[in-house]
Amino acid sequence: MSELLNLSLTEARDALKSKKITSVELTEAYIGAMEEGKSLNAFITETPEKAREMAKASDAKLAKGEGGAMEGLPIGMKDLFCTKGVLTTAASHILDGFKPEYESTVSQNLWDAGAVMLGKLNLDEFAMGSANITSHYGNVENPWRRSGGGNQKLVPGGSSGGSAAAVSGRLAIAATGTDTGGSIRQPASFCGIVGMKPTYGRCSRWGIVAFASSLDQAGPITRNVKDAALMLGAMAGHDPKDSTSANLAVPDFEAALTGDIRGMKIGIPKEYRMDGMPEEIDALWKRGAEMLKDAGAEIVDISLPHTKYALPTYYIIAPAEASSNLARYDGVRYGLREEGGNLIEMYENTRAAGFGDEVKRRVLIGTYVLSAGYYDAYYLKAQKVRALLKKDFDDAYGKVDAILTPTAPSAAFAIGENQDDPIKMYLNDVFTVPASLAGIPGISVPVGLSEDGLPLGLQLLGKPFDEETVLKVGHVLEQAAGFDAVPAFRAGSK
């Protein structure tokens, strides 16, 4: 079983096409792995029978030499994507029992490409969090442990922590994630795998439970860059049902991985070297730049002068949009209903019981910044700063092809650590938020280990709709780093 679980997405694809393995065999291995890995709490809903049916159908197609790009490959789906007839919770009590009558466009694209659904993966409630500790369904555990640090349980990052833990712990061969302020890239860094946020508009948001509509974007979480290229190609595409979906052809992302970055210019933004940055993060960043230089790229110092305003800007815009989006959960149309003496009381009781503390905090912040008298002072000003942040990147891409930064300011921390300090938790997103506000693509690639033996990632950012360059440079960085460390917990390792 372990041999099957250690296959990457593209290796498994090739093995299925050459009929060395069957989708049923591969899927059964992952169903066993989900059982073995229950302690990680990565899944909210498992769908083994559905997976078996889909695997059989894929084997029938493969036997006839047919099938899509993801034919027969068992993946996990972040429980923020609506899946027809399958419980969809957004990790919130308020969506108890909600089984959509429709399929999100991204999940439908993946099923059309032949992917097999193992189940729905845990996340921070409504994707609000940086540690996967705000889920109504409990904390997700990172499969990694500190070397010599006992058996202390660590966070997997958030909000796509269930997706990252499942892929790192070999409970799924790949998974979907969503990234609003870093929710794909940061958990990928904490779990030693690859996470990619495409350009805003590359993947449809239709059928994804909304957090902050101008920021949310779906992307792949995989074990290597080549897998990310394959999966992104299957997820992406224009969708008339989403007015923000870009009407652009989807390139062959895998073909972009030529390994040749000679002559390319890689920017190093001085503003990302912040006061108090841990020495090991700074050293990793320098090492990554050296790797790309050795591969023939030119390293260029650049400036993104408004970077220091990104985090406060994000924590005005995202809660404002969240407070608006979450107004629909009132006990009338979806999930939970707590009765009251009248309609208003029913609304109040339902929302008080249905939302967790972090969601309530962000709804209150968002409602405040949108309120009369404060809209211009906070929300409108934040939108103007966002335009300046976007201009910083536009100016930089006049000089460079891609930008290299750390993904997160630390390695994974212990569950419970920082939990009572929301500001410290929000700082986890300090390196990922600027790209989210600018809507540009980014990828996190594992490059080294902390002094505690935990994975550390570097982030590559690219021009809008130039995922090919991001993947190409990320692939070169991955090959140079040769990251082959494995987590303490791996399904099938015994």
Coordinates of C-alpha atoms in Angstrom, one line a residue:
M1 CA 0.0 0.0 0.0
S2 CA 2.8 2.4 0.9
E3 CA 4.2 2.2 -2.7
L4 CA 0.8 3.4 -4.1
L5 CA 0.6 6.2 -1.5
N6 CA 4.0 7.5 -2.3
L7 CA 3.2 8.0 -6.0
S8 CA 2.9 11.6 -6.9
L9 CA -0.1 12.8 -8.9
T10 CA 1.7 12.7 -12.3
E11 CA 3.4 9.4 -11.4
A12 CA 0.0 7.8 -10.6
R13 CA -1.5 9.3 -13.8
D14 CA 1.3 7.7 -15.9
A15 CA 0.9 4.3 -14.0
L16 CA -2.9 4.3 -14.6
K17 CA -2.5 5.1 -18.3
S18 CA 0.1 2.4 -18.8
K19 CA -2.2 0.0 -16.8
K20 CA 0.4 -0.8 -14.2
I21 CA -2.2 0.0 -11.5
T22 CA -5.9 0.5 -11.5
S23 CA -7.9 3.4 -10.0
V24 CA -9.7 0.9 -7.8
E25 CA -6.4 -0.2 -6.3
L26 CA -5.2 3.3 -5.8
T27 CA -8.5 4.5 -4.4
E28 CA -8.7 1.6 -1.9
A29 CA -5.2 2.4 -0.7
Y30 CA -6.3 6.0 0.1
I31 CA -9.5 4.8 1.7
G32 CA -7.3 2.7 4.0
A33 CA -5.0 5.7 4.6
M34 CA -8.0 7.9 5.6
E35 CA -8.9 5.3 8.2
E36 CA -5.3 5.1 9.4
G37 CA -5.0 8.9 9.6
K38 CA -8.2 9.8 11.5
S39 CA -6.1 11.3 14.3
L40 CA -5.1 14.2 12.0
N41 CA -8.8 15.2 11.8
A42 CA -8.2 16.2 8.2
F43 CA -11.6 15.1 6.8
I44 CA -15.0 16.4 7.9
T45 CA -16.9 14.0 5.6
E46 CA -15.5 10.9 4.0
T47 CA -17.2 9.5 0.9
P48 CA -15.6 6.0 0.4
E49 CA -18.5 4.5 -1.5
K50 CA -18.7 7.4 -3.9
A51 CA -15.0 7.1 -4.4
R52 CA -15.3 3.4 -5.2
E53 CA -18.0 4.1 -7.8
M54 CA -16.0 6.9 -9.4
A55 CA -12.8 4.7 -9.5
K56 CA -14.7 1.8 -11.2
A57 CA -16.0 4.2 -13.8
S58 CA -12.5 5.6 -14.4
D59 CA -11.1 2.1 -14.8
A60 CA -13.7 1.4 -17.4
K61 CA -12.7 4.5 -19.3
L62 CA -9.0 3.8 -19.0
A63 CA -9.5 0.3 -20.3
K64 CA -10.9 1.8 -23.5
G65 CA -7.9 4.2 -23.7
E66 CA -10.2 7.1 -22.8
G67 CA -10.3 9.5 -19.8
G68 CA -9.5 13.0 -18.8
A69 CA -6.3 14.6 -17.4
M70 CA -7.1 13.5 -13.8
E71 CA -8.7 10.2 -14.7
G72 CA -8.8 7.8 -11.7
L73 CA -6.8 10.0 -9.3
P74 CA -8.3 10.2 -5.8
I75 CA -8.3 13.7 -4.3
G76 CA -9.7 15.5 -1.3
M77 CA -12.1 18.5 -1.7
K78 CA -11.9 21.4 0.7
D79 CA -15.2 21.6 2.4
L80 CA -15.8 25.1 1.1
F81 CA -16.7 23.8 -2.4
C82 CA -20.4 22.9 -2.9
T83 CA -20.7 19.2 -3.9
K84 CA -24.1 18.0 -5.1
G85 CA -25.8 15.8 -2.6
V86 CA -22.7 15.7 -0.3
L87 CA -22.6 17.6 3.1
T88 CA -21.0 21.0 2.6
T89 CA -20.3 22.8 5.9
A90 CA -17.5 25.5 5.5
A91 CA -16.5 24.0 8.9
S92 CA -19.4 26.0 10.5
H93 CA -22.2 24.9 12.8
I94 CA -24.5 27.3 10.9
L95 CA -24.4 25.0 7.8
D96 CA -25.4 21.9 9.7
G97 CA -27.0 19.4 7.3
F98 CA -26.6 21.5 4.2
K99 CA -26.4 19.3 1.1
P100 CA -26.3 21.4 -2.0
E101 CA -28.4 20.7 -5.0
Y102 CA -25.6 21.8 -7.3
E103 CA -21.9 21.3 -7.9
S104 CA -19.2 24.1 -7.8
T105 CA -17.6 24.8 -11.2
V106 CA -14.1 23.8 -10.0
S107 CA -15.2 20.5 -8.5
Q108 CA -17.3 19.8 -11.6
N109 CA -14.3 20.5 -13.8
L110 CA -12.2 18.0 -11.7
W111 CA -14.9 15.3 -12.0
D112 CA -15.2 15.9 -15.7
A113 CA -11.4 15.4 -15.9
G114 CA -11.8 12.1 -14.2
A115 CA -10.8 12.8 -10.6
V116 CA -12.2 10.6 -7.8
M117 CA -13.6 12.3 -4.6
L118 CA -12.4 10.8 -1.3
G119 CA -14.3 13.3 0.8
K120 CA -14.5 16.9 2.2
L121 CA -11.6 18.3 4.0
N122 CA -11.5 20.3 7.2
L123 CA -10.7 24.0 7.3
D124 CA -11.0 27.1 9.5
E125 CA -14.6 28.2 9.8
F126 CA -15.6 30.0 6.6
A127 CA -11.8 30.0 5.8
M128 CA -11.2 32.5 8.5
G129 CA -7.9 31.6 10.2
S130 CA -4.2 30.9 9.9
A131 CA -3.9 27.7 11.9
N132 CA -7.0 25.5 11.3
I133 CA -8.1 25.9 14.9
T134 CA -11.5 27.7 14.3
S135 CA -13.3 24.8 12.7
H136 CA -16.6 23.6 14.4
Y137 CA -15.3 20.1 13.7
G138 CA -12.2 20.5 15.8
N139 CA -8.5 21.2 15.1
V140 CA -6.5 19.7 12.3
E141 CA -3.1 18.3 13.3
N142 CA 0.0 18.8 11.2
P143 CA 1.6 15.4 10.3
W144 CA 5.0 16.9 11.2
R145 CA 6.5 17.0 14.7
R146 CA 9.5 19.0 16.0
S147 CA 12.7 17.0 16.1
G148 CA 13.7 16.4 19.7
G149 CA 10.7 18.4 20.9
G150 CA 8.5 15.6 22.2
N151 CA 5.2 14.8 20.5
Q152 CA 3.7 18.2 20.7
K153 CA 0.8 18.6 18.2
L154 CA 1.4 21.4 15.7
V155 CA -1.0 23.4 13.5
P156 CA -1.1 22.7 9.8
G157 CA -1.7 26.3 8.9
G158 CA -4.9 27.7 7.7
S159 CA -7.4 27.9 6.3
S160 CA -6.7 24.9 3.9
G161 CA -5.2 23.0 6.8
G162 CA -7.2 19.9 6.3
S163 CA -6.1 19.8 2.6
A164 CA -2.4 20.4 3.4
A165 CA -2.4 17.8 6.3
A166 CA -4.1 15.2 4.0
V167 CA -1.7 15.6 1.2
S168 CA 1.4 15.7 3.4
G169 CA 0.2 12.8 5.5
R170 CA -0.6 10.7 2.4
L171 CA -4.4 10.6 3.0
A172 CA -5.0 12.1 -0.4
I173 CA -2.8 12.3 -3.5
A174 CA -3.8 16.0 -3.9
A175 CA -6.4 18.4 -2.7
T176 CA -8.2 21.6 -3.6
G177 CA -7.7 24.7 -1.5
T178 CA -8.9 28.3 -1.5
D179 CA -6.7 31.3 -0.8
T180 CA -8.1 34.6 0.4
G181 CA -5.0 36.0 2.2
G182 CA -2.6 33.0 2.0
S183 CA -4.8 30.1 2.9
I184 CA -3.2 27.8 0.3
R185 CA 0.4 29.0 0.4
Q186 CA 0.9 29.2 4.2
P187 CA -0.4 25.7 5.1
A188 CA 1.6 24.3 2.2
S189 CA 4.7 25.8 3.8
F190 CA 3.8 24.5 7.2
C191 CA 3.3 21.0 5.9
G192 CA 6.3 20.7 3.5
I193 CA 4.3 20.5 0.2
V194 CA 3.4 22.8 -2.7
G195 CA 0.4 25.2 -2.8
M196 CA -0.5 27.5 -5.6
K197 CA -2.9 30.5 -5.7
P198 CA -3.6 31.3 -9.3
T199 CA -4.5 34.8 -10.6
Y200 CA -7.8 36.0 -9.4
G201 CA -10.3 35.0 -12.1
R202 CA -8.3 32.0 -13.4
C203 CA -10.6 29.5 -11.5
S204 CA -14.3 30.1 -11.2
R205 CA -15.6 31.0 -7.7
W206 CA -19.1 29.7 -8.5
G207 CA -20.3 27.3 -5.9
I208 CA -17.5 28.1 -3.4
V209 CA -18.8 29.3 -0.1
A210 CA -17.8 33.0 -0.1
F211 CA -15.5 34.6 2.5
A212 CA -14.2 37.8 0.8
S213 CA -15.4 37.8 -2.8
S214 CA -12.8 40.1 -4.3
L215 CA -10.0 38.0 -2.8
D216 CA -11.1 34.3 -2.8
Q217 CA -9.4 32.1 -5.4
A218 CA -9.3 28.3 -5.7
G219 CA -6.0 26.5 -6.3
P220 CA -4.2 23.1 -6.0
I221 CA -2.4 21.6 -3.0
T222 CA 0.0 18.9 -4.2
R223 CA 3.3 17.2 -3.3
N224 CA 5.3 18.8 -6.1
V225 CA 5.2 21.6 -8.7
K226 CA 4.5 19.2 -11.6
D227 CA 1.5 17.9 -9.9
A228 CA 0.3 21.5 -9.3
A229 CA 0.6 22.2 -13.0
L230 CA -1.5 19.2 -13.9
M231 CA -4.2 19.9 -11.3
L232 CA -4.5 23.6 -12.0
G233 CA -5.0 22.8 -15.7
A234 CA -8.0 20.7 -14.7
M235 CA -9.5 23.2 -12.3
A236 CA -9.1 26.4 -14.4
G237 CA -11.2 27.8 -17.2
H238 CA -13.8 30.5 -18.0
D239 CA -17.2 30.2 -16.4
P240 CA -20.1 32.3 -17.6
K241 CA -21.7 31.8 -14.2
D242 CA -19.0 33.8 -12.5
S243 CA -18.7 37.4 -13.7
T244 CA -15.2 37.7 -12.4
S245 CA -14.0 34.6 -14.3
A246 CA -11.4 35.5 -16.9
N247 CA -12.4 34.6 -20.5
L248 CA -8.9 33.3 -21.3
A249 CA -7.6 30.0 -22.7
V250 CA -6.0 27.7 -20.2
P251 CA -2.4 27.0 -21.1
D252 CA -0.6 23.7 -20.9
F253 CA 1.0 24.4 -17.5
E254 CA 2.9 21.2 -17.4
A255 CA 4.6 22.0 -20.7
A256 CA 5.9 25.2 -19.1
L257 CA 8.2 23.2 -16.8
T258 CA 11.2 23.4 -19.2
G259 CA 13.8 23.7 -16.4
D260 CA 15.4 26.6 -18.2
I261 CA 15.2 30.0 -16.4
R262 CA 18.5 31.4 -17.9
G263 CA 18.3 35.1 -18.4
M264 CA 15.1 35.5 -16.3
K265 CA 15.1 38.3 -13.7
I266 CA 14.0 37.4 -10.2
G267 CA 13.1 40.3 -7.9
I268 CA 14.0 40.4 -4.2
P269 CA 11.8 43.1 -2.5
K270 CA 13.6 44.9 0.3
E271 CA 10.4 45.6 2.2
Y272 CA 9.9 41.9 2.9
R273 CA 13.0 41.8 5.1
M274 CA 11.2 43.0 8.2
D275 CA 12.4 43.8 11.7
G276 CA 12.5 40.8 13.9
M277 CA 12.5 38.3 11.0
P278 CA 14.0 35.0 12.3
E279 CA 17.5 34.4 11.1
E280 CA 16.6 31.0 9.7
I281 CA 13.9 32.5 7.4
D282 CA 16.3 35.1 6.2
A283 CA 19.0 32.5 5.5
L284 CA 16.5 30.3 3.6
W285 CA 15.5 33.3 1.5
K286 CA 19.1 34.0 0.6
R287 CA 19.7 30.4 -0.2
G288 CA 16.7 30.3 -2.5
A289 CA 18.0 33.3 -4.4
E290 CA 21.4 31.7 -4.7
M291 CA 19.7 28.5 -6.2
L292 CA 17.9 30.5 -8.8
K293 CA 21.1 32.5 -9.6
D294 CA 23.0 29.2 -10.0
A295 CA 20.3 28.1 -12.5
G296 CA 21.1 31.1 -14.7
A297 CA 18.6 33.8 -13.4
E298 CA 19.6 37.3 -12.5
I299 CA 18.7 38.4 -9.0
V300 CA 17.5 42.0 -8.9
D301 CA 16.8 44.1 -5.8
I302 CA 13.4 45.8 -6.1
S303 CA 11.1 47.9 -3.9
L304 CA 7.4 47.3 -3.1
P305 CA 7.0 50.5 -1.1
H306 CA 3.5 50.1 0.2
T307 CA 4.0 46.6 1.6
K308 CA 3.7 47.7 5.2
Y309 CA 0.1 48.7 4.6
A310 CA -0.9 45.4 3.2
L311 CA -1.9 43.6 6.4
P312 CA -4.1 46.4 7.8
T313 CA -5.6 46.9 4.4
Y314 CA -6.5 43.2 4.2
Y315 CA -8.0 43.2 7.6
I316 CA -10.4 46.0 6.6
I317 CA -11.4 44.7 3.2
A318 CA -11.7 41.0 4.0
P319 CA -13.9 41.4 7.1
A320 CA -16.1 44.0 5.3
E321 CA -16.8 41.6 2.5
A322 CA -17.2 38.7 5.0
S323 CA -19.8 40.7 7.0
S324 CA -21.8 41.2 3.8
N325 CA -21.5 37.6 2.5
L326 CA -22.3 36.0 5.8
A327 CA -25.5 38.1 6.2
R328 CA -27.3 35.4 4.2
Y329 CA -27.0 32.9 7.1
D330 CA -30.1 33.8 9.1
G331 CA -31.7 30.5 9.9
V332 CA -34.2 30.8 7.0
R333 CA -32.5 29.5 3.9
Y334 CA -29.6 27.3 5.1
G335 CA -28.7 24.8 7.8
L336 CA -29.1 25.7 11.4
R337 CA -32.2 27.4 12.9
E338 CA -32.6 28.5 16.5
E339 CA -36.2 29.5 17.2
G340 CA -37.1 32.8 18.9
G341 CA -40.1 34.8 20.0
N342 CA -40.2 36.7 16.7
L343 CA -38.3 36.9 13.4
I344 CA -35.5 39.2 14.6
E345 CA -35.0 37.0 17.7
M346 CA -34.8 33.9 15.5
Y347 CA -32.1 35.6 13.4
E348 CA -30.1 36.6 16.5
N349 CA -30.4 33.3 18.1
T350 CA -29.4 31.4 15.0
R351 CA -26.3 33.6 14.3
A352 CA -25.2 33.6 17.9
A353 CA -25.3 29.8 18.1
G354 CA -24.1 29.1 14.5
F355 CA -21.0 31.3 14.2
G356 CA -17.8 30.7 16.1
D357 CA -15.8 33.4 17.9
E358 CA -13.4 34.2 15.0
V359 CA -16.2 34.6 12.5
K360 CA -18.2 36.8 15.0
R361 CA -15.0 39.0 15.5
R362 CA -14.6 39.5 11.7
V363 CA -18.3 40.1 11.1
L364 CA -18.2 42.8 13.8
I365 CA -15.0 44.4 12.4
G366 CA -16.5 44.3 8.9
T367 CA -19.8 45.8 10.0
Y368 CA -18.0 48.6 11.8
V369 CA -15.8 49.6 8.9
L370 CA -18.8 49.6 6.5
S371 CA -21.0 51.6 8.9
A372 CA -22.2 55.2 8.2
G373 CA -19.5 57.6 9.2
Y374 CA -16.7 55.1 9.0
Y375 CA -17.0 53.9 5.4
D376 CA -14.9 56.6 3.9
A377 CA -12.4 56.6 6.8
Y378 CA -11.7 52.9 6.6
Y379 CA -13.2 50.9 3.7
L380 CA -12.8 53.5 1.0
K381 CA -9.2 54.4 2.2
A382 CA -8.3 50.7 2.2
Q383 CA -9.5 50.3 -1.4
K384 CA -7.2 53.2 -2.4
V385 CA -4.3 51.7 -0.6
R386 CA -5.1 48.4 -2.4
A387 CA -4.7 50.2 -5.7
L388 CA -1.3 51.4 -4.6
L389 CA -0.2 47.9 -3.6
K390 CA -1.3 46.7 -7.1
K391 CA 0.7 49.5 -8.7
D392 CA 3.8 48.4 -6.7
F393 CA 3.6 45.0 -8.4
D394 CA 2.9 46.4 -11.8
D395 CA 6.0 48.7 -11.5
A396 CA 8.1 45.8 -10.3
Y397 CA 7.1 43.6 -13.2
G398 CA 8.5 46.2 -15.6
K399 CA 11.9 45.1 -14.3
V400 CA 11.6 41.5 -13.3
D401 CA 9.8 38.2 -14.4
A402 CA 9.0 36.9 -10.9
I403 CA 9.5 37.8 -7.3
L404 CA 10.9 35.6 -4.5
T405 CA 9.9 36.0 -0.9
P406 CA 9.5 33.8 2.2
T407 CA 6.0 32.2 2.4
A408 CA 5.5 32.6 6.2
P409 CA 7.4 34.3 9.0
S410 CA 7.9 31.0 10.9
A411 CA 7.6 27.2 10.8
A412 CA 4.4 25.5 12.1
F413 CA 3.7 26.4 15.8
A414 CA 2.0 24.3 18.5
I415 CA -1.8 24.1 18.7
G416 CA -2.8 26.6 21.4
E417 CA 0.2 28.8 20.9
N418 CA -0.8 32.4 19.9
Q419 CA -4.4 31.3 20.2
D420 CA -5.3 34.2 22.6
D421 CA -3.5 36.8 20.5
P422 CA -5.5 37.5 17.2
I423 CA -3.0 40.1 16.1
K424 CA -0.1 37.6 16.3
M425 CA -2.2 35.1 14.4
Y426 CA -3.0 37.7 11.7
L427 CA 0.8 38.3 11.2
N428 CA 1.1 34.8 9.9
D429 CA -0.2 36.2 6.6
V430 CA 2.2 39.1 6.4
F431 CA 4.1 37.7 3.3
T432 CA 1.1 36.3 1.4
V433 CA -1.5 39.0 1.8
P434 CA 0.0 41.6 -0.6
A435 CA -0.3 39.2 -3.6
S436 CA -3.9 38.4 -2.6
L437 CA -4.8 42.1 -2.6
A438 CA -3.1 42.5 -6.0
G439 CA -4.8 39.4 -7.4
I440 CA -1.5 38.0 -8.8
P441 CA -0.5 34.3 -8.9
G442 CA 1.8 32.8 -6.2
I443 CA 3.2 29.4 -5.3
S444 CA 4.9 28.1 -2.1
V445 CA 7.6 25.5 -2.6
P446 CA 9.3 23.6 0.3
V447 CA 13.0 24.5 0.4
G448 CA 14.4 23.6 3.8
L449 CA 13.9 22.7 7.4
S450 CA 13.9 24.9 10.5
E451 CA 16.3 24.2 13.4
D452 CA 13.5 22.2 14.9
G453 CA 13.2 20.0 11.8
L454 CA 10.0 21.5 10.4
P455 CA 9.5 22.5 6.8
L456 CA 10.0 26.0 5.5
G457 CA 8.7 27.3 2.2
L458 CA 9.6 30.1 -0.2
Q459 CA 7.0 31.9 -2.3
L460 CA 7.3 32.9 -6.0
L461 CA 4.9 35.6 -7.3
G462 CA 4.2 36.3 -10.9
K463 CA 2.5 38.7 -13.3
P464 CA -1.3 38.4 -13.7
F465 CA -2.2 35.3 -15.7
D466 CA 1.4 34.3 -16.0
E467 CA 1.1 31.1 -13.9
E468 CA 3.4 29.4 -16.5
T469 CA 6.4 31.5 -15.3
V470 CA 5.6 31.0 -11.6
L471 CA 5.4 27.2 -12.2
K472 CA 8.6 27.2 -14.3
V473 CA 10.7 29.0 -11.7
G474 CA 9.0 27.1 -8.9
H475 CA 10.0 23.8 -10.5
V476 CA 13.6 24.9 -10.9
L477 CA 13.7 26.0 -7.2
E478 CA 12.2 22.7 -6.2
Q479 CA 14.7 20.7 -8.2
A480 CA 17.6 22.8 -6.7
A481 CA 16.4 22.5 -3.1
G482 CA 15.9 18.7 -3.4
F483 CA 13.5 18.8 -0.4
D484 CA 12.9 15.1 0.4
A485 CA 12.1 15.2 4.2
V486 CA 9.0 13.4 5.3
P487 CA 6.6 14.1 8.1
A488 CA 6.5 12.0 11.3
F489 CA 3.1 10.7 10.4
R490 CA 2.6 9.1 7.0
A491 CA -0.2 6.8 6.2
G492 CA 1.1 3.4 5.0
S493 CA 4.6 3.9 6.5
K494 CA 4.3 1.0 8.9

